[in-house]
């Protein structure tokens, strides 16, 4: 049994996967903490770049919330020497969609094999990290997409094509703003 009095194998285990940008990572971390507070074992998956940044910000002590809140990292496919690459959102989107499925699927499989952890019972993925849907399907793990944007931002995502088709975006000048 663990410290909460629930057998390790009986606890739900959520793997949380944010898009590697602050406006996505922070809300996912808040959700992960809420799930953890409700008894979930959490594996929070960062990009290698963000994971290294978190380690640096912690100083000499390792990242640690509790023994049942773990951090893992997968490659994001961006060159490790380019610290500004994380600011190029189109390149980051393209890179994560092309390179993260295999490493994420392998991480899920390894977590499932680790007998010291509860089995993975669900994936909570940022809506932008759609490759996680395929990984969940491949391994038979239930999936939930978490949209970190506001309701207004989400509406923009869903209506973007129609806005272009109607000529409303992109704006052609400052006179369209007022």
CSV table of N, CA and C in Angstrom, one decimal:
chain,number,residue,atom,x,y,z
A,1,UNK,N,0.8,-1.2,0.0
A,1,UNK,CA,0.0,0.0,0.0
A,1,UNK,C,0.9,1.2,0.0
A,2,UNK,N,0.3,2.3,-0.5
A,2,UNK,CA,1.1,3.6,-0.5
A,2,UNK,C,0.6,4.4,0.7
A,3,UNK,N,1.1,5.6,0.7
A,3,UNK,CA,0.9,6.5,1.9
A,3,UNK,C,-0.6,6.9,2.0
A,4,UNK,N,-1.4,6.8,1.0
A,4,UNK,CA,-2.8,7.2,1.0
A,4,UNK,C,-3.7,6.1,1.4
A,5,UNK,N,-3.1,4.9,1.5
A,5,UNK,CA,-3.9,3.7,2.0
A,5,UNK,C,-4.6,3.0,0.8
A,6,UNK,N,-4.2,3.2,-0.4
A,6,UNK,CA,-4.7,2.5,-1.5
A,6,UNK,C,-3.6,1.7,-2.2
A,7,UNK,N,-3.9,0.5,-2.5
A,7,UNK,CA,-2.9,-0.4,-3.1
A,7,UNK,C,-2.4,0.3,-4.4
A,8,UNK,N,-1.1,0.2,-4.6
A,8,UNK,CA,-0.5,0.9,-5.8
A,8,UNK,C,-1.2,0.5,-7.1
A,9,UNK,N,-1.5,-0.8,-7.2
A,9,UNK,CA,-2.1,-1.3,-8.5
A,9,UNK,C,-3.6,-0.9,-8.6
A,10,UNK,N,-4.2,-0.4,-7.6
A,10,UNK,CA,-5.6,0.0,-7.6
A,10,UNK,C,-5.8,1.5,-7.9
A,11,UNK,N,-4.7,2.3,-7.8
A,11,UNK,CA,-4.8,3.7,-8.0
A,11,UNK,C,-4.9,4.1,-9.5
A,12,UNK,N,-5.7,5.1,-9.8
A,12,UNK,CA,-5.6,5.5,-11.2
A,12,UNK,C,-4.3,6.2,-11.5
A,13,UNK,N,-3.8,6.1,-12.7
A,13,UNK,CA,-2.6,6.6,-13.1
A,13,UNK,C,-2.8,7.4,-14.4
A,14,UNK,N,-2.7,8.7,-14.3
A,14,UNK,CA,-2.8,9.6,-15.5
A,14,UNK,C,-1.5,10.1,-16.0
A,15,UNK,N,-1.3,10.0,-17.3
A,15,UNK,CA,-0.1,10.5,-17.9
A,15,UNK,C,-0.5,11.8,-18.6
A,16,UNK,N,0.1,12.9,-18.1
A,16,UNK,CA,-0.3,14.3,-18.6
A,16,UNK,C,0.8,14.8,-19.5
A,17,UNK,N,0.3,15.2,-20.7
A,17,UNK,CA,1.2,15.6,-21.8
A,17,UNK,C,0.9,17.0,-22.3
A,18,UNK,N,1.6,18.0,-21.8
A,18,UNK,CA,1.3,19.4,-22.3
A,18,UNK,C,2.1,19.7,-23.6
A,19,UNK,N,1.6,20.6,-24.4
A,19,UNK,CA,2.4,21.2,-25.5
A,19,UNK,C,3.5,22.0,-24.8
A,20,UNK,N,4.7,21.9,-25.3
A,20,UNK,CA,5.9,22.5,-24.6
A,20,UNK,C,6.0,24.1,-24.7
A,21,UNK,N,4.9,24.7,-24.2
A,21,UNK,CA,4.9,26.2,-24.1
A,21,UNK,C,4.3,26.6,-22.8
A,22,UNK,N,4.7,27.7,-22.2
A,22,UNK,CA,4.2,28.0,-20.9
A,22,UNK,C,2.7,28.1,-20.8
A,23,UNK,N,2.1,28.7,-21.8
A,23,UNK,CA,0.6,28.8,-21.7
A,23,UNK,C,-0.1,27.5,-21.8
A,24,UNK,N,0.6,26.4,-22.0
A,24,UNK,CA,0.1,25.1,-22.1
A,24,UNK,C,0.5,24.3,-20.9
A,25,UNK,N,1.8,24.4,-20.6
A,25,UNK,CA,2.4,23.6,-19.5
A,25,UNK,C,1.8,24.0,-18.1
A,26,UNK,N,1.6,25.3,-17.9
A,26,UNK,CA,1.1,25.7,-16.5
A,26,UNK,C,-0.3,25.2,-16.3
A,27,UNK,N,-1.2,25.4,-17.2
A,27,UNK,CA,-2.6,24.8,-17.0
A,27,UNK,C,-2.6,23.3,-16.8
A,28,UNK,N,-1.8,22.6,-17.6
A,28,UNK,CA,-1.7,21.2,-17.5
A,28,UNK,C,-1.2,20.8,-16.1
A,29,UNK,N,-0.2,21.5,-15.6
A,29,UNK,CA,0.4,21.2,-14.3
A,29,UNK,C,-0.7,21.5,-13.2
A,30,UNK,N,-1.5,22.5,-13.4
A,30,UNK,CA,-2.6,22.7,-12.4
A,30,UNK,C,-3.6,21.6,-12.4
A,31,UNK,N,-4.0,21.1,-13.6
A,31,UNK,CA,-4.9,20.0,-13.8
A,31,UNK,C,-4.2,18.7,-13.1
A,32,UNK,N,-3.0,18.5,-13.4
A,32,UNK,CA,-2.3,17.3,-12.9
A,32,UNK,C,-2.3,17.3,-11.3
A,33,UNK,N,-2.1,18.5,-10.8
A,33,UNK,CA,-2.1,18.6,-9.3
A,33,UNK,C,-3.5,18.4,-8.7
A,34,UNK,N,-4.5,18.8,-9.4
A,34,UNK,CA,-5.9,18.5,-9.0
A,34,UNK,C,-6.2,17.0,-9.0
A,35,UNK,N,-5.8,16.4,-10.1
A,35,UNK,CA,-5.9,14.9,-10.2
A,35,UNK,C,-5.2,14.2,-9.1
A,36,UNK,N,-3.9,14.7,-8.9
A,36,UNK,CA,-3.1,14.1,-7.8
A,36,UNK,C,-3.8,14.2,-6.5
A,37,UNK,N,-4.3,15.4,-6.2
A,37,UNK,CA,-5.0,15.6,-5.0
A,37,UNK,C,-6.2,14.7,-4.8
A,38,UNK,N,-6.8,14.2,-5.9
A,38,UNK,CA,-8.0,13.3,-5.9
A,38,UNK,C,-7.5,11.8,-5.9
A,39,UNK,N,-6.2,11.6,-5.7
A,39,UNK,CA,-5.7,10.2,-5.6
A,39,UNK,C,-5.1,9.6,-6.8
A,40,UNK,N,-4.9,10.3,-7.8
A,40,UNK,CA,-4.2,9.8,-9.0
A,40,UNK,C,-2.7,9.8,-8.8
A,41,UNK,N,-2.1,8.7,-9.4
A,41,UNK,CA,-0.7,8.8,-9.6
A,41,UNK,C,-0.5,9.5,-10.9
A,42,UNK,N,0.5,10.5,-10.9
A,42,UNK,CA,0.7,11.3,-12.1
A,42,UNK,C,2.0,11.1,-12.7
A,43,UNK,N,2.1,11.0,-14.0
A,43,UNK,CA,3.3,11.1,-14.7
A,43,UNK,C,3.2,12.3,-15.6
A,44,UNK,N,4.0,13.3,-15.4
A,44,UNK,CA,3.9,14.5,-16.2
A,44,UNK,C,5.0,14.5,-17.2
A,45,UNK,N,4.7,14.6,-18.5
A,45,UNK,CA,5.7,14.4,-19.5
A,45,UNK,C,6.0,15.7,-20.2
A,46,UNK,N,7.2,16.1,-20.0
A,46,UNK,CA,7.7,17.4,-20.6
A,46,UNK,C,8.5,17.0,-21.9
A,47,UNK,N,8.8,18.1,-22.7
A,47,UNK,CA,9.8,17.9,-23.7
A,47,UNK,C,11.1,17.9,-23.1
A,48,UNK,N,12.2,17.4,-23.7
A,48,UNK,CA,13.5,17.4,-23.1
A,48,UNK,C,14.0,18.8,-22.8
A,49,UNK,N,13.7,19.7,-23.7
A,49,UNK,CA,14.1,21.1,-23.5
A,49,UNK,C,13.5,21.7,-22.3
A,50,UNK,N,12.2,21.5,-22.1
A,50,UNK,CA,11.5,22.1,-20.9
A,50,UNK,C,11.9,21.3,-19.7
A,51,UNK,N,12.2,20.0,-19.8
A,51,UNK,CA,12.6,19.3,-18.6
A,51,UNK,C,14.0,19.8,-18.1
A,52,UNK,N,14.9,20.0,-19.0
A,52,UNK,CA,16.2,20.6,-18.7
A,52,UNK,C,16.0,22.0,-18.0
A,53,UNK,N,15.1,22.8,-18.5
A,53,UNK,CA,14.9,24.1,-17.9
A,53,UNK,C,14.3,24.0,-16.5
A,54,UNK,N,13.4,23.0,-16.3
A,54,UNK,CA,12.9,22.8,-15.0
A,54,UNK,C,14.0,22.4,-14.0
A,55,UNK,N,14.9,21.5,-14.5
A,55,UNK,CA,15.9,21.0,-13.6
A,55,UNK,C,16.9,22.1,-13.3
A,56,UNK,N,17.2,23.0,-14.2
A,56,UNK,CA,18.0,24.2,-13.9
A,56,UNK,C,17.4,25.1,-12.9
A,57,UNK,N,16.1,25.3,-13.1
A,57,UNK,CA,15.4,26.2,-12.2
A,57,UNK,C,15.3,25.7,-10.7
A,58,UNK,N,15.4,24.4,-10.6
A,58,UNK,CA,15.3,23.8,-9.3
A,58,UNK,C,16.6,23.9,-8.5
A,59,UNK,N,17.7,24.2,-9.2
A,59,UNK,CA,19.0,24.2,-8.5
A,59,UNK,C,19.5,22.8,-8.3
A,60,UNK,N,20.2,22.6,-7.2
A,60,UNK,CA,20.8,21.3,-6.9
A,60,UNK,C,19.8,20.2,-6.5
A,61,UNK,N,18.6,20.6,-6.1
A,61,UNK,CA,17.6,19.6,-5.7
A,61,UNK,C,16.8,19.1,-6.9
A,62,UNK,N,16.5,17.8,-6.9
A,62,UNK,CA,15.7,17.3,-8.1
A,62,UNK,C,14.3,17.8,-8.0
A,63,UNK,N,13.6,17.7,-9.2
A,63,UNK,CA,12.2,18.0,-9.3
A,63,UNK,C,11.5,16.9,-8.5
A,64,UNK,N,10.7,17.4,-7.5
A,64,UNK,CA,10.0,16.4,-6.7
A,64,UNK,C,8.8,17.0,-6.1
A,65,UNK,N,7.6,16.4,-6.3
A,65,UNK,CA,6.4,16.9,-5.7
A,65,UNK,C,6.0,15.8,-4.6
A,66,UNK,N,6.0,14.6,-5.1
A,66,UNK,CA,5.8,13.4,-4.1
A,66,UNK,C,6.2,12.2,-4.9
A,67,UNK,N,6.2,11.0,-4.2
A,67,UNK,CA,6.7,9.8,-4.9
A,67,UNK,C,5.6,9.3,-5.9
A,68,UNK,N,4.4,9.8,-5.8
A,68,UNK,CA,3.4,9.4,-6.8
A,68,UNK,C,3.1,10.6,-7.8
A,69,UNK,N,4.0,11.5,-8.0
A,69,UNK,CA,3.9,12.5,-9.0
A,69,UNK,C,5.3,12.6,-9.6
A,70,UNK,N,5.4,12.0,-10.8
A,70,UNK,CA,6.7,11.8,-11.5
A,70,UNK,C,6.8,12.6,-12.7
A,71,UNK,N,8.0,13.0,-13.1
A,71,UNK,CA,8.3,13.7,-14.3
A,71,UNK,C,9.1,12.8,-15.2
A,72,UNK,N,8.7,12.9,-16.5
A,72,UNK,CA,9.5,12.2,-17.6
A,72,UNK,C,9.6,13.2,-18.7
A,73,UNK,N,10.5,12.8,-19.7
A,73,UNK,CA,10.8,13.7,-20.8
A,73,UNK,C,10.8,12.9,-22.1
A,74,UNK,N,10.4,13.5,-23.2
A,74,UNK,CA,10.5,12.9,-24.5
A,74,UNK,C,11.1,14.0,-25.4
A,75,UNK,N,11.8,13.6,-26.5
A,75,UNK,CA,12.4,14.6,-27.4
A,75,UNK,C,11.3,15.3,-28.1
A,76,UNK,N,11.6,16.6,-28.4
A,76,UNK,CA,10.7,17.4,-29.2
A,76,UNK,C,11.1,17.6,-30.6
A,77,UNK,N,12.3,17.0,-30.9
A,77,UNK,CA,12.8,17.1,-32.3
A,77,UNK,C,13.4,18.4,-32.7
A,78,UNK,N,13.5,19.3,-31.8
A,78,UNK,CA,14.2,20.6,-32.2
A,78,UNK,C,15.7,20.5,-31.9
A,79,UNK,N,16.5,21.2,-32.6
A,79,UNK,CA,17.9,21.2,-32.3
A,79,UNK,C,18.3,21.6,-30.9
A,80,UNK,N,19.0,20.8,-30.1
A,80,UNK,CA,19.3,21.2,-28.7
A,80,UNK,C,20.2,22.5,-28.6
A,81,UNK,N,20.8,22.9,-29.7
A,81,UNK,CA,21.7,24.0,-29.6
A,81,UNK,C,21.0,25.3,-29.8
A,82,UNK,N,19.7,25.3,-30.3
A,82,UNK,CA,19.0,26.5,-30.6
A,82,UNK,C,18.0,26.8,-29.5
A,83,UNK,N,18.4,27.6,-28.5
A,83,UNK,CA,17.5,27.9,-27.4
A,83,UNK,C,16.3,28.7,-27.8
A,84,UNK,N,16.3,29.4,-29.0
A,84,UNK,CA,15.2,30.2,-29.4
A,84,UNK,C,14.2,29.3,-30.2
A,85,UNK,N,14.5,28.1,-30.5
A,85,UNK,CA,13.7,27.2,-31.3
A,85,UNK,C,12.3,27.1,-30.6
A,86,UNK,N,12.2,27.1,-29.3
A,86,UNK,CA,11.0,26.9,-28.6
A,86,UNK,C,10.0,28.1,-28.8
A,87,UNK,N,10.6,29.2,-29.3
A,87,UNK,CA,9.8,30.4,-29.5
A,87,UNK,C,9.1,30.4,-30.9
A,88,UNK,N,9.6,29.5,-31.8
A,88,UNK,CA,9.1,29.4,-33.1
A,88,UNK,C,8.0,28.4,-33.1
A,89,UNK,N,6.8,28.8,-32.8
A,89,UNK,CA,5.6,27.9,-32.6
A,89,UNK,C,5.3,27.1,-33.8
A,90,UNK,N,5.3,27.6,-35.0
A,90,UNK,CA,5.0,26.7,-36.2
A,90,UNK,C,6.0,25.6,-36.3
A,91,UNK,N,7.3,25.9,-36.1
A,91,UNK,CA,8.3,24.8,-36.1
A,91,UNK,C,8.1,23.8,-35.0
A,92,UNK,N,7.8,24.3,-33.8
A,92,UNK,CA,7.6,23.4,-32.7
A,92,UNK,C,6.4,22.5,-32.9
A,93,UNK,N,5.3,23.1,-33.5
A,93,UNK,CA,4.1,22.2,-33.8
A,93,UNK,C,4.5,21.2,-34.8
A,94,UNK,N,5.2,21.6,-35.8
A,94,UNK,CA,5.6,20.6,-36.9
A,94,UNK,C,6.5,19.5,-36.3
A,95,UNK,N,7.5,20.0,-35.5
A,95,UNK,CA,8.4,19.0,-34.9
A,95,UNK,C,7.8,18.0,-34.0
A,96,UNK,N,6.9,18.5,-33.1
A,96,UNK,CA,6.3,17.6,-32.2
A,96,UNK,C,5.4,16.6,-32.9
A,97,UNK,N,4.7,17.1,-33.9
A,97,UNK,CA,3.8,16.2,-34.6
A,97,UNK,C,4.6,15.1,-35.4
A,98,UNK,N,5.8,15.4,-35.8
A,98,UNK,CA,6.6,14.4,-36.6
A,98,UNK,C,7.5,13.5,-35.7
A,99,UNK,N,7.9,14.0,-34.6
A,99,UNK,CA,8.9,13.2,-33.8
A,99,UNK,C,8.4,12.6,-32.5
A,100,UNK,N,7.3,13.0,-32.0
A,100,UNK,CA,7.0,12.6,-30.6
A,100,UNK,C,6.2,11.3,-30.4
A,101,UNK,N,5.5,10.9,-31.5
A,101,UNK,CA,4.7,9.7,-31.3
A,101,UNK,C,5.5,8.5,-30.8
A,102,UNK,N,6.6,8.2,-31.5
A,102,UNK,CA,7.4,7.0,-31.1
A,102,UNK,C,7.9,7.1,-29.7
A,103,UNK,N,8.6,8.1,-29.3
A,103,UNK,CA,9.1,8.3,-28.0
A,103,UNK,C,8.0,8.2,-26.9
A,104,UNK,N,6.8,8.9,-27.2
A,104,UNK,CA,5.7,8.9,-26.3
A,104,UNK,C,5.1,7.5,-26.1
A,105,UNK,N,4.9,6.8,-27.2
A,105,UNK,CA,4.4,5.4,-27.2
A,105,UNK,C,5.4,4.5,-26.4
A,106,UNK,N,6.7,4.7,-26.6
A,106,UNK,CA,7.7,3.9,-25.8
A,106,UNK,C,7.6,4.2,-24.3
A,107,UNK,N,7.5,5.5,-24.0
A,107,UNK,CA,7.3,5.8,-22.6
A,107,UNK,C,6.1,5.2,-22.0
A,108,UNK,N,5.0,5.2,-22.7
A,108,UNK,CA,3.8,4.6,-22.1
A,108,UNK,C,4.0,3.1,-21.9
A,109,UNK,N,4.6,2.5,-22.9
A,109,UNK,CA,4.8,1.0,-22.8
A,109,UNK,C,5.8,0.7,-21.6
A,110,UNK,N,6.8,1.5,-21.4
A,110,UNK,CA,7.7,1.3,-20.3
A,110,UNK,C,7.0,1.6,-18.9
A,111,UNK,N,6.2,2.6,-18.9
A,111,UNK,CA,5.4,2.8,-17.6
A,111,UNK,C,4.5,1.6,-17.3
A,112,UNK,N,3.9,1.0,-18.3
A,112,UNK,CA,3.1,-0.1,-18.1
A,112,UNK,C,3.8,-1.3,-17.6
A,113,UNK,N,5.1,-1.4,-18.0
A,113,UNK,CA,5.9,-2.6,-17.6
A,113,UNK,C,6.5,-2.4,-16.2
A,114,UNK,N,6.5,-1.2,-15.7
A,114,UNK,CA,7.1,-0.9,-14.4
A,114,UNK,C,6.2,-1.4,-13.3
A,115,UNK,N,6.5,-2.4,-12.6
A,115,UNK,CA,5.7,-3.0,-11.6
A,115,UNK,C,5.6,-2.2,-10.3
A,116,UNK,N,6.5,-1.2,-10.2
A,116,UNK,CA,6.5,-0.4,-9.0
A,116,UNK,C,5.4,0.8,-9.1
A,117,UNK,N,4.9,0.9,-10.3
A,117,UNK,CA,3.9,2.0,-10.6
A,117,UNK,C,2.5,1.3,-10.9
A,118,UNK,N,1.5,2.1,-10.6
A,118,UNK,CA,0.1,1.6,-11.0
A,118,UNK,C,0.1,1.6,-12.5
A,119,UNK,N,-0.7,0.7,-13.1
A,119,UNK,CA,-0.8,0.7,-14.6
A,119,UNK,C,-1.4,2.0,-15.1
A,120,UNK,N,-1.0,2.5,-16.2
A,120,UNK,CA,-1.5,3.7,-16.8
A,120,UNK,C,-3.0,3.5,-17.1
A,121,UNK,N,-3.8,4.3,-16.6
A,121,UNK,CA,-5.3,4.2,-16.8
A,121,UNK,C,-5.9,5.2,-17.7
A,122,UNK,N,-5.1,6.3,-17.9
A,122,UNK,CA,-5.6,7.3,-18.9
A,122,UNK,C,-4.5,8.2,-19.3
A,123,UNK,N,-4.7,8.9,-20.5
A,123,UNK,CA,-3.8,9.9,-21.0
A,123,UNK,C,-4.6,11.2,-21.0
A,124,UNK,N,-4.0,12.2,-20.5
A,124,UNK,CA,-4.6,13.6,-20.6
A,124,UNK,C,-3.6,14.4,-21.4
A,125,UNK,N,-3.9,14.6,-22.6
A,125,UNK,CA,-3.0,15.3,-23.6
A,125,UNK,C,-3.5,16.7,-23.9
A,126,UNK,N,-2.6,17.6,-24.1
A,126,UNK,CA,-3.0,18.9,-24.7
A,126,UNK,C,-3.6,18.6,-26.0
A,127,UNK,N,-4.6,19.4,-26.4
A,127,UNK,CA,-5.3,19.2,-27.6
A,127,UNK,C,-4.4,19.4,-28.8
A,128,UNK,N,-3.3,20.1,-28.7
A,128,UNK,CA,-2.4,20.4,-29.8
A,128,UNK,C,-1.5,19.1,-30.0
A,129,UNK,N,-1.3,18.3,-29.0
A,129,UNK,CA,-0.5,17.1,-29.1
A,129,UNK,C,-1.3,15.9,-29.5
A,130,UNK,N,-1.9,16.0,-30.7
A,130,UNK,CA,-2.8,15.0,-31.2
A,130,UNK,C,-2.2,13.6,-31.4
A,131,UNK,N,-0.9,13.6,-31.6
A,131,UNK,CA,-0.3,12.3,-31.8
A,131,UNK,C,-0.5,11.3,-30.6
A,132,UNK,N,-0.8,11.9,-29.4
A,132,UNK,CA,-1.1,11.1,-28.2
A,132,UNK,C,-2.4,10.2,-28.4
A,133,UNK,N,-3.3,10.7,-29.3
A,133,UNK,CA,-4.5,9.9,-29.6
A,133,UNK,C,-4.1,8.6,-30.2
A,134,UNK,N,-3.2,8.6,-31.1
A,134,UNK,CA,-2.7,7.4,-31.8
A,134,UNK,C,-2.0,6.5,-30.8
A,135,UNK,N,-1.1,7.1,-29.9
A,135,UNK,CA,-0.4,6.3,-28.9
A,135,UNK,C,-1.4,5.6,-28.0
A,136,UNK,N,-2.4,6.3,-27.5
A,136,UNK,CA,-3.5,5.7,-26.7
A,136,UNK,C,-4.2,4.6,-27.4
A,137,UNK,N,-4.6,4.8,-28.6
A,137,UNK,CA,-5.3,3.8,-29.4
A,137,UNK,C,-4.4,2.5,-29.6
A,138,UNK,N,-3.1,2.8,-29.9
A,138,UNK,CA,-2.2,1.6,-30.1
A,138,UNK,C,-2.1,0.8,-28.9
A,139,UNK,N,-2.1,1.4,-27.7
A,139,UNK,CA,-1.9,0.7,-26.4
A,139,UNK,C,-3.1,0.4,-25.6
A,140,UNK,N,-4.3,0.8,-26.2
A,140,UNK,CA,-5.6,0.6,-25.5
A,140,UNK,C,-5.7,1.4,-24.2
A,141,UNK,N,-5.2,2.6,-24.2
A,141,UNK,CA,-5.3,3.4,-23.0
A,141,UNK,C,-6.3,4.5,-23.3
A,142,UNK,N,-7.3,4.7,-22.5
A,142,UNK,CA,-8.3,5.8,-22.7
A,142,UNK,C,-7.6,7.2,-22.7
A,143,UNK,N,-8.2,8.1,-23.5
A,143,UNK,CA,-7.6,9.3,-23.8
A,143,UNK,C,-8.6,10.5,-23.6
A,144,UNK,N,-8.0,11.6,-23.0
A,144,UNK,CA,-8.8,12.8,-22.9
A,144,UNK,C,-7.9,14.0,-23.5
A,145,UNK,N,-8.5,14.8,-24.3
A,145,UNK,CA,-7.8,16.0,-24.7
A,145,UNK,C,-8.2,17.2,-23.8
A,146,UNK,N,-7.2,17.9,-23.4
A,146,UNK,CA,-7.3,19.1,-22.6
A,146,UNK,C,-6.9,20.3,-23.3
A,147,UNK,N,-7.9,21.2,-23.6
A,147,UNK,CA,-7.6,22.5,-24.3
A,147,UNK,C,-7.3,23.5,-23.3
A,148,UNK,N,-6.0,24.1,-23.3
A,148,UNK,CA,-5.6,25.0,-22.4
A,148,UNK,C,-6.0,26.5,-22.7
A,149,UNK,N,-6.5,26.7,-23.9
A,149,UNK,CA,-6.9,28.0,-24.3
A,149,UNK,C,-8.2,28.4,-23.7
A,150,UNK,N,-8.5,29.7,-23.7
A,150,UNK,CA,-9.8,30.2,-23.2
A,150,UNK,C,-10.9,29.7,-24.1
A,151,UNK,N,-12.1,29.8,-23.7
A,151,UNK,CA,-13.2,29.5,-24.6
A,151,UNK,C,-13.2,30.3,-25.9
A,152,UNK,N,-12.8,31.5,-25.8
A,152,UNK,CA,-12.7,32.4,-26.9
A,152,UNK,C,-11.6,31.9,-27.9
A,153,UNK,N,-10.5,31.5,-27.3
A,153,UNK,CA,-9.4,31.0,-28.1
A,153,UNK,C,-9.7,29.6,-28.7
A,154,UNK,N,-10.5,28.8,-28.0
A,154,UNK,CA,-10.9,27.5,-28.5
A,154,UNK,C,-11.8,27.7,-29.7
A,155,UNK,N,-12.7,28.7,-29.6
A,155,UNK,CA,-13.7,29.0,-30.7
A,155,UNK,C,-12.9,29.5,-31.9
A,156,UNK,N,-11.8,30.2,-31.7
A,156,UNK,CA,-10.9,30.6,-32.8
A,156,UNK,C,-10.3,29.4,-33.5
A,157,UNK,N,-9.9,28.4,-32.7
A,157,UNK,CA,-9.4,27.2,-33.3
A,157,UNK,C,-10.4,26.5,-34.2
A,158,UNK,N,-11.6,26.4,-33.7
A,158,UNK,CA,-12.7,25.6,-34.4
A,158,UNK,C,-13.2,26.4,-35.6
A,159,UNK,N,-13.1,27.7,-35.6
A,159,UNK,CA,-13.7,28.5,-36.7
A,159,UNK,C,-12.7,29.1,-37.6
A,160,UNK,N,-11.4,28.7,-37.4
A,160,UNK,CA,-10.3,29.4,-38.2
A,160,UNK,C,-10.5,29.2,-39.7
A,161,UNK,N,-10.8,28.0,-40.2
A,161,UNK,CA,-11.0,27.8,-41.6
A,161,UNK,C,-12.1,28.7,-42.2
A,162,UNK,N,-13.2,28.8,-41.4
A,162,UNK,CA,-14.4,29.6,-41.9
A,162,UNK,C,-14.0,31.1,-41.9
A,163,UNK,N,-13.2,31.5,-41.0
A,163,UNK,CA,-12.8,32.9,-40.9
A,163,UNK,C,-11.9,33.3,-42.1
A,164,UNK,N,-11.1,32.3,-42.5
A,164,UNK,CA,-10.2,32.5,-43.7
A,164,UNK,C,-11.1,32.5,-45.0
A,165,UNK,N,-12.0,31.5,-45.1
A,165,UNK,CA,-12.9,31.4,-46.2
A,165,UNK,C,-13.7,32.7,-46.4
A,166,UNK,N,-14.1,33.3,-45.3
A,166,UNK,CA,-15.0,34.5,-45.4
A,166,UNK,C,-14.1,35.8,-45.6
A,167,UNK,N,-12.8,35.7,-45.6
A,167,UNK,CA,-11.9,36.8,-45.8
A,167,UNK,C,-11.8,37.7,-44.5
A,168,UNK,N,-12.2,37.2,-43.4
A,168,UNK,CA,-12.1,37.9,-42.1
A,168,UNK,C,-10.7,37.9,-41.5
A,169,UNK,N,-9.9,36.9,-41.9
A,169,UNK,CA,-8.6,36.8,-41.4
A,169,UNK,C,-7.7,36.2,-42.5
A,170,UNK,N,-6.5,36.5,-42.5
A,170,UNK,CA,-5.7,37.4,-41.6
A,170,UNK,C,-6.1,38.9,-41.9
A,171,UNK,N,-6.0,39.7,-40.9
A,171,UNK,CA,-6.3,41.2,-41.0
A,171,UNK,C,-5.3,41.8,-42.0
A,172,UNK,N,-5.9,42.7,-42.8
A,172,UNK,CA,-5.0,43.2,-43.9
A,172,UNK,C,-4.5,44.6,-43.5
A,173,UNK,N,-4.8,45.1,-42.4
A,173,UNK,CA,-4.3,46.4,-41.9
A,173,UNK,C,-4.9,46.8,-40.6
A,174,UNK,N,-4.3,47.9,-40.0
A,174,UNK,CA,-4.8,48.3,-38.7
A,174,UNK,C,-6.2,48.9,-38.8
A,175,UNK,N,-6.7,49.3,-39.9
A,175,UNK,CA,-8.1,49.8,-40.0
A,175,UNK,C,-9.1,48.7,-39.7
A,176,UNK,N,-8.7,47.4,-39.8
A,176,UNK,CA,-9.6,46.3,-39.5
A,176,UNK,C,-9.7,46.0,-38.0
A,177,UNK,N,-8.8,46.6,-37.2
A,177,UNK,CA,-8.8,46.3,-35.8
A,177,UNK,C,-9.9,47.1,-35.0
A,178,UNK,N,-10.2,48.3,-35.5
A,178,UNK,CA,-11.2,49.1,-34.8
A,178,UNK,C,-12.5,49.1,-35.4
